[in-house]
Coordinates of C-alpha atoms and ligand atoms in Angstrom, one line a residue:
X195 CA 0.8 -16.7 6.4
X196 CA -1.4 -19.8 6.5
X197 CA -2.0 -21.5 3.1
X198 CA -5.5 -22.6 3.2
X199 CA -7.9 -24.4 1.0
X200 CA -8.8 -23.9 -2.7
X201 CA -11.1 -21.3 -4.1
X202 CA -14.7 -22.5 -4.2
X203 CA -15.2 -23.6 -7.8
X204 CA -12.0 -25.4 -8.7
X205 CA -12.7 -27.9 -11.4
X206 CA -11.2 -31.3 -11.2
X207 CA -9.2 -30.7 -14.4
X208 CA -5.6 -31.9 -14.6
X209 CA -4.1 -28.6 -13.3
X210 CA -3.6 -28.5 -9.5
X211 CA -6.2 -26.2 -8.1
X212 CA -4.8 -22.8 -7.3
X213 CA -4.5 -22.4 -3.5
X214 CA -4.8 -19.1 -1.8
X215 CA -2.8 -17.8 1.1
X216 CA -4.5 -16.1 3.8
X217 CA -3.4 -13.4 6.3
X218 CA -5.8 -12.7 9.2
X219 CA -6.1 -9.1 10.3
X220 CA -8.4 -7.3 12.7
X221 CA -11.4 -9.4 12.1
X222 CA -11.0 -10.1 8.5
X223 CA -8.7 -11.8 6.0
X224 CA -6.5 -10.8 3.1
X225 CA -6.6 -13.7 0.5
X226 CA -3.8 -13.9 -2.0
X227 CA -3.6 -16.1 -5.1
X228 CA -3.2 -15.6 -8.8
X229 CA -6.5 -16.0 -10.5
X230 CA -8.6 -15.5 -7.2
X231 CA -10.4 -12.5 -8.8
X232 CA -12.5 -15.0 -10.8
X233 CA -13.9 -16.0 -7.4
X234 CA -14.6 -12.5 -6.3
X235 CA -18.3 -13.0 -6.7
X236 CA -18.8 -15.9 -4.4
X237 CA -16.2 -14.4 -1.9
X238 CA -17.9 -11.0 -1.7
X239 CA -21.4 -12.6 -1.5
X240 CA -20.3 -14.8 1.5
X241 CA -18.1 -12.3 3.5
X242 CA -20.3 -9.2 2.9
X243 CA -23.8 -10.3 1.7
X244 CA -26.0 -7.5 0.7
X245 CA -29.0 -6.3 -1.3
X246 CA -26.9 -4.1 -3.5
X247 CA -23.3 -4.2 -4.5
X248 CA -21.5 -1.0 -5.6
X249 CA -18.2 -1.5 -7.5
X250 CA -16.1 1.6 -7.3
X251 CA -13.1 1.8 -9.7
X252 CA -11.1 4.3 -11.9
X253 CA -11.5 4.7 -15.6
X254 CA -8.2 2.9 -16.4
X255 CA -8.8 -0.1 -14.2
X256 CA -12.5 -0.3 -15.1
X257 CA -11.5 -0.5 -18.9
X258 CA -9.1 -3.5 -18.1
X259 CA -10.7 -5.4 -15.2
X260 CA -14.3 -4.3 -14.3
X261 CA -16.2 -6.6 -16.7
X262 CA -15.0 -9.9 -15.5
X263 CA -15.5 -8.8 -11.8
X264 CA -18.9 -7.5 -12.5
X265 CA -19.8 -10.7 -14.3
X266 CA -18.4 -13.0 -11.5
X267 CA -20.4 -11.0 -8.9
X268 CA -23.5 -10.8 -11.2
X269 CA -23.5 -14.6 -11.5
X270 CA -23.8 -14.9 -7.8
X271 CA -26.0 -12.0 -6.9
X272 CA -28.0 -11.2 -10.1
X273 CA -26.9 -8.3 -12.4
X274 CA -29.6 -6.0 -11.1
X275 CA -28.0 -6.0 -7.6
X276 CA -24.8 -4.3 -9.1
X277 CA -24.0 -0.6 -9.5
X278 CA -20.7 0.7 -10.9
X279 CA -19.3 4.0 -10.1
X280 CA -16.1 5.1 -11.9
X281 CA -13.8 8.0 -11.0
X282 CA -11.1 9.5 -13.3
X283 CA -7.7 7.8 -12.6
X284 CA -4.9 9.4 -10.5
X285 CA -4.1 11.0 -7.2
X286 CA -5.7 14.3 -8.3
X287 CA -9.1 12.7 -8.1
X288 CA -8.8 11.4 -4.6
X289 CA -10.9 14.3 -3.4
X290 CA -14.0 15.2 -1.5
X291 CA -15.5 16.1 -4.8
X292 CA -15.2 12.4 -6.1
X293 CA -16.3 11.2 -2.7
X294 CA -19.5 13.4 -3.1
X295 CA -20.0 12.1 -6.7
X296 CA -19.8 8.5 -5.7
X297 CA -22.1 8.9 -2.6
X298 CA -24.6 11.0 -4.6
X299 CA -24.7 8.2 -7.3
X300 CA -25.5 5.7 -4.5
X301 CA -28.2 7.9 -3.0
X302 CA -29.6 8.4 -6.5
X303 CA -29.8 4.7 -7.2
X304 CA -31.6 4.1 -3.8
X305 CA -28.8 2.1 -2.0
X306 CA -29.7 1.4 1.6
X307 CA -27.7 0.3 4.5
X308 CA -27.6 -3.2 3.0
X309 CA -25.1 -2.2 0.4
X310 CA -21.6 -3.6 0.0
X311 CA -18.9 -1.3 -1.6
X312 CA -16.3 -3.1 -3.7
X313 CA -13.2 -1.1 -4.3
X314 CA -11.5 -2.3 -7.6
X315 CA -8.3 -0.3 -8.2
X316 CA -5.0 1.0 -6.7
X317 CA -4.5 2.9 -3.5
X318 CA -6.5 5.9 -4.8
X319 CA -9.6 3.8 -5.4
X320 CA -9.1 2.0 -2.2
X321 CA -8.8 5.0 0.0
X322 CA -11.7 6.8 -1.6
X323 CA -14.1 3.9 -1.9
X324 CA -13.2 2.9 1.7
X325 CA -14.0 6.5 2.8
X326 CA -17.4 6.2 1.0
X327 CA -18.0 2.9 2.8
X328 CA -16.9 4.5 6.1
X329 CA -19.3 7.4 5.7
X330 CA -22.3 6.1 3.5
X331 CA -25.3 6.0 5.9
X332 CA -22.8 6.1 8.7
X333 CA -20.9 3.1 7.4
X334 CA -21.5 0.0 5.2
X335 CA -19.3 -3.1 4.6
X336 CA -16.7 -3.1 2.0
X337 CA -14.3 -5.4 0.2
X338 CA -11.1 -4.5 -1.5
X339 CA -9.7 -5.9 -4.7
X340 CA -6.3 -4.1 -5.0
X341 CA -4.9 -3.8 -8.6
X342 CA -1.5 -2.3 -8.0
X343 CA 1.4 -3.9 -6.1
X344 CA 1.6 -0.9 -3.8
X345 CA -2.2 -1.3 -2.9
X346 CA -1.8 -5.0 -2.4
X347 CA 1.1 -4.9 0.0
X348 CA 0.5 -1.5 1.6
X349 CA -2.7 0.5 1.0
X350 CA -5.2 -2.3 1.5
X351 CA -3.7 -3.4 4.7
X352 CA -4.7 -1.6 7.9
X353 CA -8.1 0.0 7.3
X354 CA -7.0 3.7 6.7
X355 CA -9.4 5.4 4.2
X356 CA -9.6 9.0 3.1
X357 CA -9.2 11.7 0.7
X358 CA -6.7 14.5 -0.1
X359 CA -7.4 18.3 0.3
X360 CA -5.6 21.4 -0.9
X361 CA -3.9 21.5 2.4
X362 CA -2.3 18.1 2.0
X363 CA -2.7 14.4 1.3
X364 CA -5.0 12.2 3.4
X365 CA -6.3 14.9 5.7
X366 CA -9.8 13.8 5.8
X367 CA -10.6 10.2 6.4
X368 CA -11.5 7.3 8.7
X369 CA -10.4 4.0 9.9
X370 CA -12.9 1.4 8.4
X371 CA -11.7 -2.2 8.1
X372 CA -13.0 -4.0 5.0
X373 CA -14.9 -7.3 5.3
X374 CA -12.1 -8.9 3.1
X375 CA -9.2 -8.1 0.8
X376 CA -8.9 -10.1 -2.5
X377 CA -5.4 -9.9 -3.8
X378 CA -4.9 -11.3 -7.3
X379 CA -1.3 -10.9 -8.5
X380 CA -2.5 -11.8 -12.2
X381 CA -4.2 -8.4 -12.2
X382 CA -0.7 -6.7 -12.1
X383 CA 0.1 -8.0 -15.6
X384 CA -1.5 -4.8 -17.1
X385 CA 0.2 -2.4 -14.7
X386 CA 2.7 -0.2 -16.2
X387 CA 6.3 -1.2 -15.5
X388 CA 7.1 2.0 -13.6
X389 CA 4.1 1.3 -11.2
X390 CA 5.3 -2.3 -10.6
X391 CA 8.6 -1.1 -9.6
X392 CA 7.0 1.6 -7.5
X393 CA 5.2 -1.1 -5.5
X394 CA 8.5 -3.0 -5.0
X395 CA 9.8 -0.3 -2.8
X396 CA 7.3 -1.0 -0.1
X397 CA 8.1 -4.8 -0.5
X398 CA 11.7 -4.1 0.0
X399 CA 11.0 -1.9 3.0
X400 CA 9.1 -4.7 4.6
X401 CA 12.2 -7.0 4.3
X402 CA 14.5 -4.2 5.7
X403 CA 12.3 -3.5 8.7
X404 CA 11.4 -7.2 9.7
X405 CA 12.7 -10.0 7.7
X406 CA 16.0 -10.4 5.8
X407 CA 14.8 -13.7 4.1
X408 CA 11.7 -11.7 2.7
X409 CA 14.2 -9.1 1.3
X410 CA 16.2 -11.8 -0.4
X411 CA 13.1 -13.3 -2.0
X412 CA 12.1 -9.8 -3.2
X413 CA 15.4 -9.2 -4.8
X414 CA 15.4 -12.7 -6.4
X415 CA 12.0 -11.9 -8.0
X416 CA 12.2 -8.2 -8.7
X417 CA 13.3 -8.6 -12.3
X418 CA 10.4 -10.9 -13.1
X419 CA 7.8 -8.7 -11.3
X420 CA 9.1 -5.6 -13.1
X421 CA 8.9 -7.5 -16.3
X422 CA 5.2 -8.3 -15.7
X423 CA 5.9 -12.1 -15.1
X424 CA 3.7 -12.1 -12.0
X425 CA 1.9 -15.5 -12.2
X426 CA 3.9 -17.8 -10.1
X427 CA 3.6 -19.3 -6.7
X428 CA 6.8 -17.5 -5.8
X429 CA 5.1 -14.2 -6.5
X430 CA 2.0 -15.1 -4.6
X431 CA 4.3 -16.1 -1.7
X432 CA 6.3 -12.9 -1.9
X433 CA 3.1 -10.8 -1.9
X434 CA 1.5 -12.7 0.9
X435 CA 4.7 -12.4 3.1
X436 CA 4.9 -8.7 2.4
X437 CA 1.3 -8.3 3.6
X438 CA 1.9 -10.5 6.6
X439 CA 4.8 -8.3 7.7
X440 CA 2.7 -5.1 7.6
X441 CA -0.3 -6.9 9.2
X442 CA 1.9 -8.1 12.0
X443 CA 3.0 -4.6 12.7
X444 CA -0.6 -3.3 12.5
X445 CA -1.7 -6.0 15.0
X446 CA 1.0 -5.4 17.5
X447 CA 0.6 -1.7 17.4
X448 CA -2.7 -2.2 19.3
X449 CA -0.7 -3.3 22.4
X450 CA 2.7 -1.7 21.8
X451 CA 1.7 1.8 20.9
X452 CA 4.2 3.4 18.6
X453 CA 5.5 0.3 16.8
X454 CA 3.7 1.3 13.6
X455 CA 6.5 3.9 13.2
X456 CA 8.7 1.2 11.8
X457 CA 6.5 1.2 8.7
X458 CA 7.6 4.8 8.2
X459 CA 11.2 3.6 7.4
X460 CA 12.4 5.6 4.3
X461 CA 9.3 7.8 4.6
X462 CA 10.5 10.8 6.7
X463 CA 13.1 11.8 4.1
X464 CA 11.0 10.0 1.3
X465 CA 7.9 12.1 1.9
X466 CA 10.0 15.2 1.9
X467 CA 11.7 14.2 -1.4
X468 CA 8.3 13.4 -2.9
X469 CA 7.0 16.9 -2.0
X470 CA 10.1 18.7 -3.0
X471 CA 10.0 17.0 -6.4
X472 CA 6.5 18.3 -6.7
X473 CA 5.4 14.8 -7.2
X474 CA 7.4 14.2 -10.3
X475 CA 8.8 11.2 -8.3
X476 CA 6.2 8.4 -7.6
X477 CA 5.9 7.6 -4.0
X478 CA 7.9 4.4 -4.1
X479 CA 10.7 6.1 -5.9
X480 CA 10.9 8.8 -3.3
X481 CA 10.7 6.3 -0.5
X482 CA 13.5 4.3 -2.2
X483 CA 15.7 7.4 -2.0
X484 CA 14.5 8.0 1.5
X485 CA 15.5 4.5 2.6
X486 CA 19.0 4.8 1.2
X487 CA 19.5 8.1 3.0
X488 CA 17.9 7.1 6.3
X489 CA 20.1 4.0 6.3
X490 CA 23.2 6.2 5.7
X491 CA 21.9 8.4 8.7
X492 CA 21.4 5.4 10.9
X493 CA 25.0 4.3 10.3
X494 CA 26.4 7.8 10.8
X495 CA 24.6 8.1 14.2
X496 CA 26.0 4.8 15.2
X497 CA 22.5 3.2 15.3
X498 CA 23.1 0.7 12.5
X499 CA 25.8 -1.8 12.1
X500 CA 28.4 -1.0 9.4
X501 CA 27.3 -2.3 6.1
X502 CA 23.6 -1.6 6.6
X503 CA 23.5 1.5 4.3
X504 CA 25.5 -0.5 1.6
X505 CA 22.9 -3.4 1.9
X506 CA 19.9 -1.0 1.6
X507 CA 21.5 0.8 -1.4
X508 CA 22.3 -2.5 -3.0
X509 CA 18.7 -3.7 -2.6
X510 CA 17.1 -0.5 -4.0
X511 CA 19.5 -0.5 -6.9
X512 CA 18.9 -4.1 -7.8
X513 CA 15.1 -3.4 -8.0
X514 CA 15.9 -0.5 -10.4
X515 CA 14.7 2.2 -8.0
X516 CA 16.7 5.5 -7.6
X517 CA 19.2 5.7 -4.9
X518 CA 20.2 9.4 -5.2
X519 CA 18.5 12.6 -5.0
X520 CA 17.5 14.1 -8.4
X521 CA 20.2 16.4 -9.4
X522 CA 17.9 19.3 -9.7
X523 CA 16.5 18.9 -6.3
X524 CA 17.5 21.4 -3.7
X525 CA 18.6 19.8 -0.4
X526 CA 17.2 22.9 1.6
X527 CA 13.7 22.3 -0.1
X528 CA 13.9 18.7 1.2
X529 CA 14.8 19.8 4.6
X530 CA 12.0 22.5 4.5
X531 CA 9.4 19.9 3.4
X532 CA 10.4 17.8 6.5
X533 CA 9.1 20.7 8.5
X534 CA 12.5 20.7 10.0
X535 CA 13.6 24.2 9.0
X536 CA 12.2 25.9 12.0
X537 CA 10.5 23.6 14.5
X538 CA 13.1 20.9 14.6
X539 CA 16.1 23.0 14.9
X540 CA 16.0 22.5 18.7
X541 CA 14.4 19.1 19.1
X542 CA 15.7 17.4 15.9
X543 CA 13.8 15.1 13.5
X544 CA 12.4 11.7 14.7
X545 CA 13.0 8.8 12.3
X546 CA 12.4 5.0 12.4
X547 CA 15.8 3.7 11.6
X548 CA 17.3 0.2 11.1
X549 CA 19.8 -1.5 13.3
X550 CA 20.6 -3.9 10.5
X551 CA 18.6 -5.6 7.7
X552 CA 15.6 -7.2 9.2
X553 CA 15.6 -5.2 12.4
X554 CA 14.6 -1.7 13.5
X555 CA 16.0 0.4 16.3
X556 CA 14.0 0.3 19.5
X557 CA 14.8 2.1 22.7
X558 CA 12.6 1.8 25.8
X559 CA 9.5 1.1 23.7
X560 CA 10.1 4.0 21.2
X561 CA 10.5 2.9 17.7
X562 CA 12.0 6.3 16.5
X563 CA 15.4 7.9 16.9
X564 CA 16.0 11.7 17.1
X565 CA 18.5 13.1 14.6
X566 CA 19.9 16.7 14.4
X567 CA 18.9 18.7 11.3
X568 CA 22.6 18.9 10.6
X569 CA 23.0 15.2 10.5
X570 CA 20.1 14.9 8.0
X571 CA 21.5 17.7 5.9
X572 CA 24.9 15.9 5.9
X573 CA 23.6 12.7 4.6
X574 CA 21.5 14.5 1.9
X575 CA 24.5 16.4 0.8
X576 CA 26.7 13.3 0.8
X577 CA 28.7 14.7 3.6
X578 CA 28.2 11.6 5.8
X579 CA 29.7 9.3 3.3
Ligands
LIG762 N1 -4.6 3.5 3.2 C1 -3.3 3.3 3.4 O1 -2.9 2.8 4.4 C2 -2.3 3.7 2.3 C3 -1.0 3.2 2.3 C4 -0.2 3.5 1.2 C5 -0.6 4.4 0.2 N2 -1.9 4.8 0.2 C6 -2.5 5.6 -0.8 O2 -2.4 4.9 -2.0 C7 -2.5 5.9 -3.2 C8 -1.3 5.4 -4.1 O3 -1.8 4.1 -4.6 P1 -1.3 3.5 -6.1 O4 0.1 3.6 -6.1 O5 -1.9 2.2 -6.2 O6 -1.9 4.5 -7.0 P2 -3.1 4.5 -8.0 O7 -4.3 4.0 -7.3 O8 -3.2 6.0 -8.5 O9 -2.8 3.7 -9.2 C9 -1.7 4.1 -10.1 C10 -2.0 4.1 -11.5 O10 -2.1 2.9 -12.0 C11 -3.4 2.5 -12.6 N3 -3.8 1.2 -12.4 C12 -4.1 0.6 -11.2 N4 -4.2 -0.7 -11.4 C13 -4.0 -1.0 -12.7 C14 -3.8 -2.2 -13.4 N5 -4.0 -3.4 -12.8 N6 -3.4 -2.1 -14.6 C15 -3.2 -1.0 -15.3 N7 -3.2 0.2 -14.6 C16 -3.7 0.1 -13.3 C17 -4.3 3.5 -12.0 O11 -5.4 3.9 -12.9 C18 -3.4 4.7 -11.8 O12 -3.3 5.4 -13.0 C19 -2.0 7.2 -2.6 O13 -3.2 8.0 -2.6 C20 -1.7 6.9 -1.1 O14 -2.0 7.8 -0.3 C21 -2.7 4.5 1.2
LIG763 ZN1 4.8 4.2 1.6

């Protein structure tokens, strides 16, 4: 992470100008600083200049944060250049129907190829608006302004866009890198507490897979972040380092194919728990449970050093995320959701597992480890403890 200059229009008033941190990624940068959203207009107009700007948001985020962004952009580009498209909030609306509604609006308003899409919202808006940008007139530039912690440290990094279908999540989509990501932690003040904690799961994950010091910083700041105390240099720094960890993996995966799998830590079991809970658990909550159980599995397989599972469980608990399966969740339903009931009975389940906090298991360029279904079942039922 390279701290770089100050946002464009810093006044010479007594306060030190807010500096932003910058992470370079696949031809664009992620800029992190509390208050940087006030500069969105000049940043967007300089990284993705266009004739028209279409801000895509959801109803909840729009009611809280659209107006200042629209004004900031309008001051640079003129109000007449701006179109806003708002979708209903929630994962249920990350659909082809909403993709069609937004693209139809852009067509009706006569937006041409010189249109920049601005995604203002959480991962749902980012994925959907990014997919609009990837496909509208075969692709137009876009800028992301993530408004959830999960979107800042995870969804807005890596260029994956897409929508859900009845057959599953994220099944229709495209890679389309944004021109810039503008991450303003001050926007997280309005986020519900449960959603802030949800995003911390991925922050903690980044520490476990790559950087013990990052995990320590996350645990140190967790309480403040959950409480909505998000406007400090320490929080800017934590979010920037979390993005840098994911960015580093994404970048290295271009050469070392398969390394991206380490980002999947906690997700093999986590996704299955999320599905088996019928989405009553948020993604980060399910991943938290997944990380605890995958760390136990790593220890029981002799992959991880003794004490790793306890460290992971301690970290998850300290953030206030769940460590145990919900009591009413059937272990066999979790196994089934892993797709492991039939196909993996012979070959086992592949998981990205830690060796210790800060380091993931790697064998001959492979970043996953096979486990027998019985071993996974044992940790889920508590048999391995
Ligand atoms: N593209 C990727 O690489 C990637 C990676 C991880 C997750 N994702 C996707 O991200 C999505 C989840 O993202 P999410 O957790 O941000 O969910 P989300 O976008 O649904 O946001 C969660 C809720 O918080 C509200 N909200 C957002 N910002 C707010 C704010 N500042 N103040 C108040 N309320 C606010 C939203 O309206 C929504 O109700 C999933 O669809 C997932 O598939 C994508
Ligand atoms: Zn995740």
